[in-house]
PDB file of C-alpha atoms in Angstrom:
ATOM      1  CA  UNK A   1       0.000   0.000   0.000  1.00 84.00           C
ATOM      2  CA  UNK A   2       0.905   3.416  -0.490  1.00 86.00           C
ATOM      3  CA  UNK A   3       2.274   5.698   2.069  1.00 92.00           C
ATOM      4  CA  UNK A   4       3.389   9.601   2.147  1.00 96.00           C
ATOM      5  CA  UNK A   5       5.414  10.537   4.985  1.00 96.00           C
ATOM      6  CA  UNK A   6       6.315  14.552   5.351  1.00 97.00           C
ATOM      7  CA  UNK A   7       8.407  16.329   8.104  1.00 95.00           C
ATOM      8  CA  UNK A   8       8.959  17.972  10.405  1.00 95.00           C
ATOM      9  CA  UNK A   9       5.315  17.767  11.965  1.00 95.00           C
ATOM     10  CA  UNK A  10       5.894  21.200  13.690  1.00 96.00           C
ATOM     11  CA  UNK A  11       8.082  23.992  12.891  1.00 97.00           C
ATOM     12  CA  UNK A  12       8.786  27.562  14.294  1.00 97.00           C
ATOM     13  CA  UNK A  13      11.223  29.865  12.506  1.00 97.00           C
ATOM     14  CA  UNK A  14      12.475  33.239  12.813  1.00 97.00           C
ATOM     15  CA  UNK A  15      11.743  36.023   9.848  1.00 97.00           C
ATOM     16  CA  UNK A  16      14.476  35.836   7.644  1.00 97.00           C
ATOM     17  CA  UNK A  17      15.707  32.461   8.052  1.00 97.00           C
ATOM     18  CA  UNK A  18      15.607  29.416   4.989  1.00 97.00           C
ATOM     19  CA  UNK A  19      13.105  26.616   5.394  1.00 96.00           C
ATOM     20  CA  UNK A  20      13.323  23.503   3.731  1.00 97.00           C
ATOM     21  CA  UNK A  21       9.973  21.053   4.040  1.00 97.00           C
ATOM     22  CA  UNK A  22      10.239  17.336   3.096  1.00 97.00           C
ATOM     23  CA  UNK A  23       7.640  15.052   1.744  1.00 98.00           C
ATOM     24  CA  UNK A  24       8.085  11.621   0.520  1.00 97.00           C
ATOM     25  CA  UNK A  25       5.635   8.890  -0.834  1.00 97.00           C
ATOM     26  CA  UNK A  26       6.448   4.979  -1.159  1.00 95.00           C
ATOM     27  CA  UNK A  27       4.515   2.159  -2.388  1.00 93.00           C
ATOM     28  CA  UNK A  28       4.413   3.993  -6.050  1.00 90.00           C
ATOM     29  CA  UNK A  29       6.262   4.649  -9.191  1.00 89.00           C
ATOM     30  CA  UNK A  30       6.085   8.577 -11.164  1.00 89.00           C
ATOM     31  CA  UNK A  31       3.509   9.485  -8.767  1.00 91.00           C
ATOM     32  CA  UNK A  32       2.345  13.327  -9.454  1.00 91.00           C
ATOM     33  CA  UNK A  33       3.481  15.390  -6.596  1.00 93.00           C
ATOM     34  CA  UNK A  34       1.660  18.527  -4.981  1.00 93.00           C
ATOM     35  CA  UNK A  35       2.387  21.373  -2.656  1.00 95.00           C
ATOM     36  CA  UNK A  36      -0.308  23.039  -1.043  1.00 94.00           C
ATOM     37  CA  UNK A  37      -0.669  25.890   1.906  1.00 94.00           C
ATOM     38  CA  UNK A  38      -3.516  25.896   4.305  1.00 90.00           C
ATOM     39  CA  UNK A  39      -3.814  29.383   6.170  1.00 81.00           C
ATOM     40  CA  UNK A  40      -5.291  29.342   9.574  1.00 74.00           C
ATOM     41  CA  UNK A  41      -9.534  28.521   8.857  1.00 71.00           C
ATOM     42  CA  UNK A  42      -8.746  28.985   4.981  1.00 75.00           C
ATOM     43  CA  UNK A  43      -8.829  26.663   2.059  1.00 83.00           C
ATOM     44  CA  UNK A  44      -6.288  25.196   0.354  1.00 90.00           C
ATOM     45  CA  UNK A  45      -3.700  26.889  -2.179  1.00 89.00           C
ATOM     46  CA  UNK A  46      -2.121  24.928  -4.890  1.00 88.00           C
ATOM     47  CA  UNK A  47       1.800  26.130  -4.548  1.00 92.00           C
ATOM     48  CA  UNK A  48       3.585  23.686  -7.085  1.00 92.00           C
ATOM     49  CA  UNK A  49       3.068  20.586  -8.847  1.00 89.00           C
ATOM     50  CA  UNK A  50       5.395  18.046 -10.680  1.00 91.00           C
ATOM     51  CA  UNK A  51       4.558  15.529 -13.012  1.00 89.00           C
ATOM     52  CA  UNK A  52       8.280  13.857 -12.916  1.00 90.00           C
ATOM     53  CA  UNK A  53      11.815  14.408 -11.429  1.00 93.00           C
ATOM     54  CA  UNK A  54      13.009  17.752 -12.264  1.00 90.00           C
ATOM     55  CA  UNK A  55       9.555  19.090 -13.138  1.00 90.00           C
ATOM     56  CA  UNK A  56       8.115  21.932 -11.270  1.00 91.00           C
ATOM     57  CA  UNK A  57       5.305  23.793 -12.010  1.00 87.00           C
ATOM     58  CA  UNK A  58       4.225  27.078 -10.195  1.00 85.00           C
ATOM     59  CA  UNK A  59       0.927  28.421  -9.265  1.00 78.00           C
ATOM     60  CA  UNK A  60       1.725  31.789  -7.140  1.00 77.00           C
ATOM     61  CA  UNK A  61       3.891  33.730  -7.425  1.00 68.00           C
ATOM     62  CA  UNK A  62       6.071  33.892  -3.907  1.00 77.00           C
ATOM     63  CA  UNK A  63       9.560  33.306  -2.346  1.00 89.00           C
ATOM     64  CA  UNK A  64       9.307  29.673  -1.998  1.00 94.00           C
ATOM     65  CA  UNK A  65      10.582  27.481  -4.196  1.00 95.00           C
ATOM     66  CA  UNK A  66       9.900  23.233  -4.835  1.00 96.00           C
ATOM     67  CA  UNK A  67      12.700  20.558  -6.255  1.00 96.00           C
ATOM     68  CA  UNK A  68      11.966  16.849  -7.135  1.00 97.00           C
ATOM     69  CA  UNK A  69      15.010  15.531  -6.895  1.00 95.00           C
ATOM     70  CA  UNK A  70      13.836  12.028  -6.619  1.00 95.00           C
ATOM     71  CA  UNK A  71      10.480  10.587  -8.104  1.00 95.00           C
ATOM     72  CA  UNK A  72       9.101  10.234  -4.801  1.00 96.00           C
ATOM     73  CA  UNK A  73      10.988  12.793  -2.984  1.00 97.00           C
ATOM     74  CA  UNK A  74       8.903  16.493  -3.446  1.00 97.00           C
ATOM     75  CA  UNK A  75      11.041  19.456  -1.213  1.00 97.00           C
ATOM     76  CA  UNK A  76       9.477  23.071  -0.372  1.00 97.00           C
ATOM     77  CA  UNK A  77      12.648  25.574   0.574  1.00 96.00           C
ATOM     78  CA  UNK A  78      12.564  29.083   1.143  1.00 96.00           C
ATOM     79  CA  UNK A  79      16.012  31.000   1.463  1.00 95.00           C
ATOM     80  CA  UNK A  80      14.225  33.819   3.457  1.00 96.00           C
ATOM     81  CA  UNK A  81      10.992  33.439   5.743  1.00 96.00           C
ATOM     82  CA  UNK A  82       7.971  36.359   5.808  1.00 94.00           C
ATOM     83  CA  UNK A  83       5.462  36.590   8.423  1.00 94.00           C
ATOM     84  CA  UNK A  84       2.960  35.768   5.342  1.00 91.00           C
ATOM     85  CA  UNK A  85       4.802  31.968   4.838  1.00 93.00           C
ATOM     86  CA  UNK A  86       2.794  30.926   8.348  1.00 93.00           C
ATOM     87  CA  UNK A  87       0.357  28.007   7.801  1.00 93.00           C
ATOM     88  CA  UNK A  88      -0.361  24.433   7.493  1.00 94.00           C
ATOM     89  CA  UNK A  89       2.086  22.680   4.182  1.00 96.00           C
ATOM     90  CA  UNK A  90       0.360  19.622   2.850  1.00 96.00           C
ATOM     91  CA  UNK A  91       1.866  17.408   0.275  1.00 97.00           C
ATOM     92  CA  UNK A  92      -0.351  15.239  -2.184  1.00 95.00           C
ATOM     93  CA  UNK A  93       0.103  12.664  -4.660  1.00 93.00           C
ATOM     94  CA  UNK A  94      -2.045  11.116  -6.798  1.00 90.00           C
ATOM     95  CA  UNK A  95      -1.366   8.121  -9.827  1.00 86.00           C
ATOM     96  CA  UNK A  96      -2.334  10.691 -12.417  1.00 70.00           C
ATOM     97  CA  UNK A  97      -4.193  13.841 -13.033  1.00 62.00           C
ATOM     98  CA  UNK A  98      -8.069  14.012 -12.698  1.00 60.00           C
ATOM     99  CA  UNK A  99      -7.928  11.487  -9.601  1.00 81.00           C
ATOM    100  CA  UNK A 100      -7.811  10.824  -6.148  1.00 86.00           C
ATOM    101  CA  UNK A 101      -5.321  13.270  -4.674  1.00 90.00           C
ATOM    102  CA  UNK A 102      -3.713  11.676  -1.143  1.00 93.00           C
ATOM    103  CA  UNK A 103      -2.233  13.968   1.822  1.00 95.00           C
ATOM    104  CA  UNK A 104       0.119  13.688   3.255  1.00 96.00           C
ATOM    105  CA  UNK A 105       0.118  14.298   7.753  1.00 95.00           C
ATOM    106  CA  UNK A 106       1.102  18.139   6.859  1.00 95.00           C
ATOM    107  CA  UNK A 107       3.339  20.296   8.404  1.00 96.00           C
ATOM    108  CA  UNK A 108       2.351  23.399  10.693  1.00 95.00           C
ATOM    109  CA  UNK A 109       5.093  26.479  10.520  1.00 95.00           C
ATOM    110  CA  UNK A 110       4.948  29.094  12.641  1.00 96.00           C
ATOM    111  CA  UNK A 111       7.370  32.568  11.473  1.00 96.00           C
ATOM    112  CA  UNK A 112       7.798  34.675  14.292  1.00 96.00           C
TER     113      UNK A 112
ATOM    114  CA  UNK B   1      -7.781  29.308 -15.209  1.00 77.00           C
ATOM    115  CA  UNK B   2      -9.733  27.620 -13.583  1.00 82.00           C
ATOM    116  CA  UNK B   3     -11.814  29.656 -10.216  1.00 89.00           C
ATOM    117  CA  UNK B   4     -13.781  27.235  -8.088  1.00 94.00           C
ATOM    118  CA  UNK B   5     -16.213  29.097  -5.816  1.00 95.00           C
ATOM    119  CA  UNK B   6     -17.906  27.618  -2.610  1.00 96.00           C
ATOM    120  CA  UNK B   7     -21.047  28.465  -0.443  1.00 96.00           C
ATOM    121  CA  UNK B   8     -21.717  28.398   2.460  1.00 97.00           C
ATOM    122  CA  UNK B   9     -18.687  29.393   4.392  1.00 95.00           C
ATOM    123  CA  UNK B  10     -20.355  28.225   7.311  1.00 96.00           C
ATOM    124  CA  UNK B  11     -23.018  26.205   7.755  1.00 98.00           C
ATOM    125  CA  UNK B  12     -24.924  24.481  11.174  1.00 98.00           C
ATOM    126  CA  UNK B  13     -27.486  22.117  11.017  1.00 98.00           C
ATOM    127  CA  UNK B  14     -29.763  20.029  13.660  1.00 98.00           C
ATOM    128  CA  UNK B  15     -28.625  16.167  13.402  1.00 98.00           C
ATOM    129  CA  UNK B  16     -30.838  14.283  11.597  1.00 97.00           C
ATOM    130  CA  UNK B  17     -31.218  17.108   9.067  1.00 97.00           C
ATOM    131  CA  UNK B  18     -29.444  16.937   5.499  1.00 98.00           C
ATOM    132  CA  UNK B  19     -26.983  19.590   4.493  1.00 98.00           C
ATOM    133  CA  UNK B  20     -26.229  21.070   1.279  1.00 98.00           C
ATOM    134  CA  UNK B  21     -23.371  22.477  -0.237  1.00 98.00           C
ATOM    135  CA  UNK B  22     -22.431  24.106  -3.549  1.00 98.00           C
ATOM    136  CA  UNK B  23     -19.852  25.166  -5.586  1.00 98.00           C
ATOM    137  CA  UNK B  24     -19.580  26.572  -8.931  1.00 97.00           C
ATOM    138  CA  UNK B  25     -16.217  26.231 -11.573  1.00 96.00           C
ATOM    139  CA  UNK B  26     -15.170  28.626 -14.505  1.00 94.00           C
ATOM    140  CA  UNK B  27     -13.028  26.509 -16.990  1.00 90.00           C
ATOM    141  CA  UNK B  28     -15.584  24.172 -19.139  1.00 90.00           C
ATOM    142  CA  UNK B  29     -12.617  22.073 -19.295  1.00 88.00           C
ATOM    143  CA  UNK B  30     -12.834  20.564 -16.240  1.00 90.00           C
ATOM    144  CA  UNK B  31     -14.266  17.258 -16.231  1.00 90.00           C
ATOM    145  CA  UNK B  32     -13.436  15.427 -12.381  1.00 90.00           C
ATOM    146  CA  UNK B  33     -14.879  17.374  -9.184  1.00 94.00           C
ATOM    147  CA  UNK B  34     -13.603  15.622  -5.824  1.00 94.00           C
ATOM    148  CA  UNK B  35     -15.037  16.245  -2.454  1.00 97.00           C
ATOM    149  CA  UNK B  36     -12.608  16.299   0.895  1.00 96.00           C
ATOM    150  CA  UNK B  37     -13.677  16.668   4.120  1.00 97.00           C
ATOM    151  CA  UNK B  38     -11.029  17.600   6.445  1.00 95.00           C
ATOM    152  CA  UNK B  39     -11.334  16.872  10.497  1.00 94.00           C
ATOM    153  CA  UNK B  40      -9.788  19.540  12.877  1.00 89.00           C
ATOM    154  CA  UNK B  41      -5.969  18.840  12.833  1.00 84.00           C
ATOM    155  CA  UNK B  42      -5.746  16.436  10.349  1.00 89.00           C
ATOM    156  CA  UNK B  43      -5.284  16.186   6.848  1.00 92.00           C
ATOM    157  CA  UNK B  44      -8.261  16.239   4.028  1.00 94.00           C
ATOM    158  CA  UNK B  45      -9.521  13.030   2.920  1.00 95.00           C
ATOM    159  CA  UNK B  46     -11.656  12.260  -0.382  1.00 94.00           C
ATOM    160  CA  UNK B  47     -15.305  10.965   0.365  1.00 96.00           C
ATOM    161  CA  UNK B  48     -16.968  11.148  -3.325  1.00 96.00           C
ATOM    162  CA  UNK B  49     -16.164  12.338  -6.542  1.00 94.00           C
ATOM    163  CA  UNK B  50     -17.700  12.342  -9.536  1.00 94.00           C
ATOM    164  CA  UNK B  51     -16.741  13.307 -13.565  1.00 90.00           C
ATOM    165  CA  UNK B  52     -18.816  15.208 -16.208  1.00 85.00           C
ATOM    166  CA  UNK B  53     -19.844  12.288 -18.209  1.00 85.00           C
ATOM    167  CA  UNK B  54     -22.189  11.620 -15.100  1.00 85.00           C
ATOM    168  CA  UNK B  55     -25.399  14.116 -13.180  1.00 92.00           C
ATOM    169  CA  UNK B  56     -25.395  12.694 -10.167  1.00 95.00           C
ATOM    170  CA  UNK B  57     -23.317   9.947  -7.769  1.00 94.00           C
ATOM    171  CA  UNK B  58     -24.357   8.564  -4.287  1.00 96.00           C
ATOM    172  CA  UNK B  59     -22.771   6.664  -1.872  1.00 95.00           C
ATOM    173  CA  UNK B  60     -24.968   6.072   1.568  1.00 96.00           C
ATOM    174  CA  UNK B  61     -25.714   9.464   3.391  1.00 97.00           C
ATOM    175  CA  UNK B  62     -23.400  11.462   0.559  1.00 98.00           C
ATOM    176  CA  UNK B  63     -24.421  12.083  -2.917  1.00 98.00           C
ATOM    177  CA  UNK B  64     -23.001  14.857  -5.352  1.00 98.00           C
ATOM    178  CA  UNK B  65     -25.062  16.042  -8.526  1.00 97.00           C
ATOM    179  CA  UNK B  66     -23.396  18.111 -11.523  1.00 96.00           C
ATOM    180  CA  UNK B  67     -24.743  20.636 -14.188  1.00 95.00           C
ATOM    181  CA  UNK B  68     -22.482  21.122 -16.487  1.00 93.00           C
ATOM    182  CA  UNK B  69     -23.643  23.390 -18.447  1.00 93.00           C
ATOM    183  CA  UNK B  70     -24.118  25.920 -15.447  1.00 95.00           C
ATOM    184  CA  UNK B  71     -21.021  24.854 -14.116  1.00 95.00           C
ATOM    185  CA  UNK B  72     -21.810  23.715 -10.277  1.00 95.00           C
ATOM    186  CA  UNK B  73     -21.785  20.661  -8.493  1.00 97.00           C
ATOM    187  CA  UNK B  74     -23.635  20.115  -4.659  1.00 98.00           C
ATOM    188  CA  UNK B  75     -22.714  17.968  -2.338  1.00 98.00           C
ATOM    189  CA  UNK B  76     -25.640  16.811  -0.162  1.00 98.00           C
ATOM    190  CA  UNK B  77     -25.374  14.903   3.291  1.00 98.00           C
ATOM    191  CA  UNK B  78     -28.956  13.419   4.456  1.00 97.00           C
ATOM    192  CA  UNK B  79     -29.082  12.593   8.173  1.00 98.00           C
ATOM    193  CA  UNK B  80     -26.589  14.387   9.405  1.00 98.00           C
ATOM    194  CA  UNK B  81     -24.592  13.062  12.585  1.00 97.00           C
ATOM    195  CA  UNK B  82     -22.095  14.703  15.016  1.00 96.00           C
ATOM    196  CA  UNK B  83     -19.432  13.186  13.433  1.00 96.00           C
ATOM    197  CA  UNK B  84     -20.112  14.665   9.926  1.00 97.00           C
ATOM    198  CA  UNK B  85     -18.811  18.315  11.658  1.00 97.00           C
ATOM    199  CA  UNK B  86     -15.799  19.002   9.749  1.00 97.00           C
ATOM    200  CA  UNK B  87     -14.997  21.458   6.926  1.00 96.00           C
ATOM    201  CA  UNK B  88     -15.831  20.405   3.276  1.00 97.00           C
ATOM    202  CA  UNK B  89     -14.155  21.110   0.198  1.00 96.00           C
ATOM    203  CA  UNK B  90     -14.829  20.492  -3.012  1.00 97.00           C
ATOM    204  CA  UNK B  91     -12.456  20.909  -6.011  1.00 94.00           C
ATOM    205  CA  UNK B  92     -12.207  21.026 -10.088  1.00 92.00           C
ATOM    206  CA  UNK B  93      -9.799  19.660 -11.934  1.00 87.00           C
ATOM    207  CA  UNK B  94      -9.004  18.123 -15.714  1.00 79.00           C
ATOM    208  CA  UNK B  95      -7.483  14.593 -15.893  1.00 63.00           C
ATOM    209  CA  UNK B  96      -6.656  15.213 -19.559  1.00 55.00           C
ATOM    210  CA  UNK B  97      -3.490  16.916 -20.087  1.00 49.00           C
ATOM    211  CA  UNK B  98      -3.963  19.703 -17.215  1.00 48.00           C
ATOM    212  CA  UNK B  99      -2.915  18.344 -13.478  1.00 65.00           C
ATOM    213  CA  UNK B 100      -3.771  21.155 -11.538  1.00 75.00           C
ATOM    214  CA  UNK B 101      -6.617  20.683  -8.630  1.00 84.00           C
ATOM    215  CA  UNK B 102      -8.290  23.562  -7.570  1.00 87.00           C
ATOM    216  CA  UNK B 103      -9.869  23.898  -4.473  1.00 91.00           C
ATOM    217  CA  UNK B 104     -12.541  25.717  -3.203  1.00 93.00           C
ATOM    218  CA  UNK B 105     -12.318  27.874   0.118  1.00 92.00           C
ATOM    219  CA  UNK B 106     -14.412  25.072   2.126  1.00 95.00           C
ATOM    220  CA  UNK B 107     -17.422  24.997   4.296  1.00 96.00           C
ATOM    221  CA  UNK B 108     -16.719  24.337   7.751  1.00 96.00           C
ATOM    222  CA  UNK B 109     -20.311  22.327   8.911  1.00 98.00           C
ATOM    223  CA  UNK B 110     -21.610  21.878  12.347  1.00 97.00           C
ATOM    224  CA  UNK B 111     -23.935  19.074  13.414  1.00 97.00           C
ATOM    225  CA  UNK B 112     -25.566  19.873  16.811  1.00 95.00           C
ATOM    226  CA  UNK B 113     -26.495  17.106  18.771  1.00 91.00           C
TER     227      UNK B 113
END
Protein backbone atom coordinates (compact mmCIF):
# COMPACT_ATOMS: atom_id res chain seq x y z
CA UNK A 1 0.00 0.00 0.00
CA UNK A 2 0.90 3.42 -0.49
CA UNK A 3 2.27 5.70 2.07
CA UNK A 4 3.39 9.60 2.15
CA UNK A 5 5.41 10.54 4.98
CA UNK A 6 6.31 14.55 5.35
CA UNK A 7 8.41 16.33 8.10
CA UNK A 8 8.96 17.97 10.40
CA UNK A 9 5.32 17.77 11.97
CA UNK A 10 5.89 21.20 13.69
CA UNK A 11 8.08 23.99 12.89
CA UNK A 12 8.79 27.56 14.29
CA UNK A 13 11.22 29.87 12.51
CA UNK A 14 12.47 33.24 12.81
CA UNK A 15 11.74 36.02 9.85
CA UNK A 16 14.48 35.84 7.64
CA UNK A 17 15.71 32.46 8.05
CA UNK A 18 15.61 29.42 4.99
CA UNK A 19 13.10 26.62 5.39
CA UNK A 20 13.32 23.50 3.73
CA UNK A 21 9.97 21.05 4.04
CA UNK A 22 10.24 17.34 3.10
CA UNK A 23 7.64 15.05 1.74
CA UNK A 24 8.09 11.62 0.52
CA UNK A 25 5.64 8.89 -0.83
CA UNK A 26 6.45 4.98 -1.16
CA UNK A 27 4.51 2.16 -2.39
CA UNK A 28 4.41 3.99 -6.05
CA UNK A 29 6.26 4.65 -9.19
CA UNK A 30 6.09 8.58 -11.16
CA UNK A 31 3.51 9.48 -8.77
CA UNK A 32 2.34 13.33 -9.45
CA UNK A 33 3.48 15.39 -6.60
CA UNK A 34 1.66 18.53 -4.98
CA UNK A 35 2.39 21.37 -2.66
CA UNK A 36 -0.31 23.04 -1.04
CA UNK A 37 -0.67 25.89 1.91
CA UNK A 38 -3.52 25.90 4.31
CA UNK A 39 -3.81 29.38 6.17
CA UNK A 40 -5.29 29.34 9.57
CA UNK A 41 -9.53 28.52 8.86
CA UNK A 42 -8.75 28.99 4.98
CA UNK A 43 -8.83 26.66 2.06
CA UNK A 44 -6.29 25.20 0.35
CA UNK A 45 -3.70 26.89 -2.18
CA UNK A 46 -2.12 24.93 -4.89
CA UNK A 47 1.80 26.13 -4.55
CA UNK A 48 3.59 23.69 -7.09
CA UNK A 49 3.07 20.59 -8.85
CA UNK A 50 5.40 18.05 -10.68
CA UNK A 51 4.56 15.53 -13.01
CA UNK A 52 8.28 13.86 -12.92
CA UNK A 53 11.81 14.41 -11.43
CA UNK A 54 13.01 17.75 -12.26
CA UNK A 55 9.55 19.09 -13.14
CA UNK A 56 8.11 21.93 -11.27
CA UNK A 57 5.30 23.79 -12.01
CA UNK A 58 4.23 27.08 -10.19
CA UNK A 59 0.93 28.42 -9.27
CA UNK A 60 1.72 31.79 -7.14
CA UNK A 61 3.89 33.73 -7.43
CA UNK A 62 6.07 33.89 -3.91
CA UNK A 63 9.56 33.31 -2.35
CA UNK A 64 9.31 29.67 -2.00
CA UNK A 65 10.58 27.48 -4.20
CA UNK A 66 9.90 23.23 -4.84
CA UNK A 67 12.70 20.56 -6.26
CA UNK A 68 11.97 16.85 -7.13
CA UNK A 69 15.01 15.53 -6.89
CA UNK A 70 13.84 12.03 -6.62
CA UNK A 71 10.48 10.59 -8.10
CA UNK A 72 9.10 10.23 -4.80
CA UNK A 73 10.99 12.79 -2.98
CA UNK A 74 8.90 16.49 -3.45
CA UNK A 75 11.04 19.46 -1.21
CA UNK A 76 9.48 23.07 -0.37
CA UNK A 77 12.65 25.57 0.57
CA UNK A 78 12.56 29.08 1.14
CA UNK A 79 16.01 31.00 1.46
CA UNK A 80 14.23 33.82 3.46
CA UNK A 81 10.99 33.44 5.74
CA UNK A 82 7.97 36.36 5.81
CA UNK A 83 5.46 36.59 8.42
CA UNK A 84 2.96 35.77 5.34
CA UNK A 85 4.80 31.97 4.84
CA UNK A 86 2.79 30.93 8.35
CA UNK A 87 0.36 28.01 7.80
CA UNK A 88 -0.36 24.43 7.49
CA UNK A 89 2.09 22.68 4.18
CA UNK A 90 0.36 19.62 2.85
CA UNK A 91 1.87 17.41 0.28
CA UNK A 92 -0.35 15.24 -2.18
CA UNK A 93 0.10 12.66 -4.66
CA UNK A 94 -2.05 11.12 -6.80
CA UNK A 95 -1.37 8.12 -9.83
CA UNK A 96 -2.33 10.69 -12.42
CA UNK A 97 -4.19 13.84 -13.03
CA UNK A 98 -8.07 14.01 -12.70
CA UNK A 99 -7.93 11.49 -9.60
CA UNK A 100 -7.81 10.82 -6.15
CA UNK A 101 -5.32 13.27 -4.67
CA UNK A 102 -3.71 11.68 -1.14
CA UNK A 103 -2.23 13.97 1.82
CA UNK A 104 0.12 13.69 3.26
CA UNK A 105 0.12 14.30 7.75
CA UNK A 106 1.10 18.14 6.86
CA UNK A 107 3.34 20.30 8.40
CA UNK A 108 2.35 23.40 10.69
CA UNK A 109 5.09 26.48 10.52
CA UNK A 110 4.95 29.09 12.64
CA UNK A 111 7.37 32.57 11.47
CA UNK A 112 7.80 34.67 14.29
CA UNK B 1 -7.78 29.31 -15.21
CA UNK B 2 -9.73 27.62 -13.58
CA UNK B 3 -11.81 29.66 -10.22
CA UNK B 4 -13.78 27.24 -8.09
CA UNK B 5 -16.21 29.10 -5.82
CA UNK B 6 -17.91 27.62 -2.61
CA UNK B 7 -21.05 28.46 -0.44
CA UNK B 8 -21.72 28.40 2.46
CA UNK B 9 -18.69 29.39 4.39
CA UNK B 10 -20.35 28.22 7.31
CA UNK B 11 -23.02 26.20 7.76
CA UNK B 12 -24.92 24.48 11.17
CA UNK B 13 -27.49 22.12 11.02
CA UNK B 14 -29.76 20.03 13.66
CA UNK B 15 -28.62 16.17 13.40
CA UNK B 16 -30.84 14.28 11.60
CA UNK B 17 -31.22 17.11 9.07
CA UNK B 18 -29.44 16.94 5.50
CA UNK B 19 -26.98 19.59 4.49
CA UNK B 20 -26.23 21.07 1.28
CA UNK B 21 -23.37 22.48 -0.24
CA UNK B 22 -22.43 24.11 -3.55
CA UNK B 23 -19.85 25.17 -5.59
CA UNK B 24 -19.58 26.57 -8.93
CA UNK B 25 -16.22 26.23 -11.57
CA UNK B 26 -15.17 28.63 -14.51
CA UNK B 27 -13.03 26.51 -16.99
CA UNK B 28 -15.58 24.17 -19.14
CA UNK B 29 -12.62 22.07 -19.30
CA UNK B 30 -12.83 20.56 -16.24
CA UNK B 31 -14.27 17.26 -16.23
CA UNK B 32 -13.44 15.43 -12.38
CA UNK B 33 -14.88 17.37 -9.18
CA UNK B 34 -13.60 15.62 -5.82
CA UNK B 35 -15.04 16.24 -2.45
CA UNK B 36 -12.61 16.30 0.89
CA UNK B 37 -13.68 16.67 4.12
CA UNK B 38 -11.03 17.60 6.45
CA UNK B 39 -11.33 16.87 10.50
CA UNK B 40 -9.79 19.54 12.88
CA UNK B 41 -5.97 18.84 12.83
CA UNK B 42 -5.75 16.44 10.35
CA UNK B 43 -5.28 16.19 6.85
CA UNK B 44 -8.26 16.24 4.03
CA UNK B 45 -9.52 13.03 2.92
CA UNK B 46 -11.66 12.26 -0.38
CA UNK B 47 -15.30 10.97 0.36
CA UNK B 48 -16.97 11.15 -3.33
CA UNK B 49 -16.16 12.34 -6.54
CA UNK B 50 -17.70 12.34 -9.54
CA UNK B 51 -16.74 13.31 -13.56
CA UNK B 52 -18.82 15.21 -16.21
CA UNK B 53 -19.84 12.29 -18.21
CA UNK B 54 -22.19 11.62 -15.10
CA UNK B 55 -25.40 14.12 -13.18
CA UNK B 56 -25.40 12.69 -10.17
CA UNK B 57 -23.32 9.95 -7.77
CA UNK B 58 -24.36 8.56 -4.29
CA UNK B 59 -22.77 6.66 -1.87
CA UNK B 60 -24.97 6.07 1.57
CA UNK B 61 -25.71 9.46 3.39
CA UNK B 62 -23.40 11.46 0.56
CA UNK B 63 -24.42 12.08 -2.92
CA UNK B 64 -23.00 14.86 -5.35
CA UNK B 65 -25.06 16.04 -8.53
CA UNK B 66 -23.40 18.11 -11.52
CA UNK B 67 -24.74 20.64 -14.19
CA UNK B 68 -22.48 21.12 -16.49
CA UNK B 69 -23.64 23.39 -18.45
CA UNK B 70 -24.12 25.92 -15.45
CA UNK B 71 -21.02 24.85 -14.12
CA UNK B 72 -21.81 23.71 -10.28
CA UNK B 73 -21.79 20.66 -8.49
CA UNK B 74 -23.64 20.11 -4.66
CA UNK B 75 -22.71 17.97 -2.34
CA UNK B 76 -25.64 16.81 -0.16
CA UNK B 77 -25.37 14.90 3.29
CA UNK B 78 -28.96 13.42 4.46
CA UNK B 79 -29.08 12.59 8.17
CA UNK B 80 -26.59 14.39 9.41
CA UNK B 81 -24.59 13.06 12.58
CA UNK B 82 -22.10 14.70 15.02
CA UNK B 83 -19.43 13.19 13.43
CA UNK B 84 -20.11 14.67 9.93
CA UNK B 85 -18.81 18.32 11.66
CA UNK B 86 -15.80 19.00 9.75
CA UNK B 87 -15.00 21.46 6.93
CA UNK B 88 -15.83 20.40 3.28
CA UNK B 89 -14.16 21.11 0.20
CA UNK B 90 -14.83 20.49 -3.01
CA UNK B 91 -12.46 20.91 -6.01
CA UNK B 92 -12.21 21.03 -10.09
CA UNK B 93 -9.80 19.66 -11.93
CA UNK B 94 -9.00 18.12 -15.71
CA UNK B 95 -7.48 14.59 -15.89
CA UNK B 96 -6.66 15.21 -19.56
CA UNK B 97 -3.49 16.92 -20.09
CA UNK B 98 -3.96 19.70 -17.22
CA UNK B 99 -2.92 18.34 -13.48
CA UNK B 100 -3.77 21.15 -11.54
CA UNK B 101 -6.62 20.68 -8.63
CA UNK B 102 -8.29 23.56 -7.57
CA UNK B 103 -9.87 23.90 -4.47
CA UNK B 104 -12.54 25.72 -3.20
CA UNK B 105 -12.32 27.87 0.12
CA UNK B 106 -14.41 25.07 2.13
CA UNK B 107 -17.42 25.00 4.30
CA UNK B 108 -16.72 24.34 7.75
CA UNK B 109 -20.31 22.33 8.91
CA UNK B 110 -21.61 21.88 12.35
CA UNK B 111 -23.93 19.07 13.41
CA UNK B 112 -25.57 19.87 16.81
CA UNK B 113 -26.49 17.11 18.77
Amino acid sequence: SQTIHQWPATLVQPVGSPLSLECTVEGTSNPNLYWYRQAAGRGLQLLFYSVGIGQISSEVPQNLSASRPQDRQFILSSKKLLLSDSGFYLCAWSQTSGNEQFFGPGTRLTVL
Amino acid sequence: GENVEQHPSTLSVQEGDSAVIKCTYSDSASNYFPWYKQELGKRPQLIIDIRSNVGEKKDQRIAVTLNKTAKHFSLHITETQPEDSAVYFCAASENTGGFKTIFGAGTRLFVKA
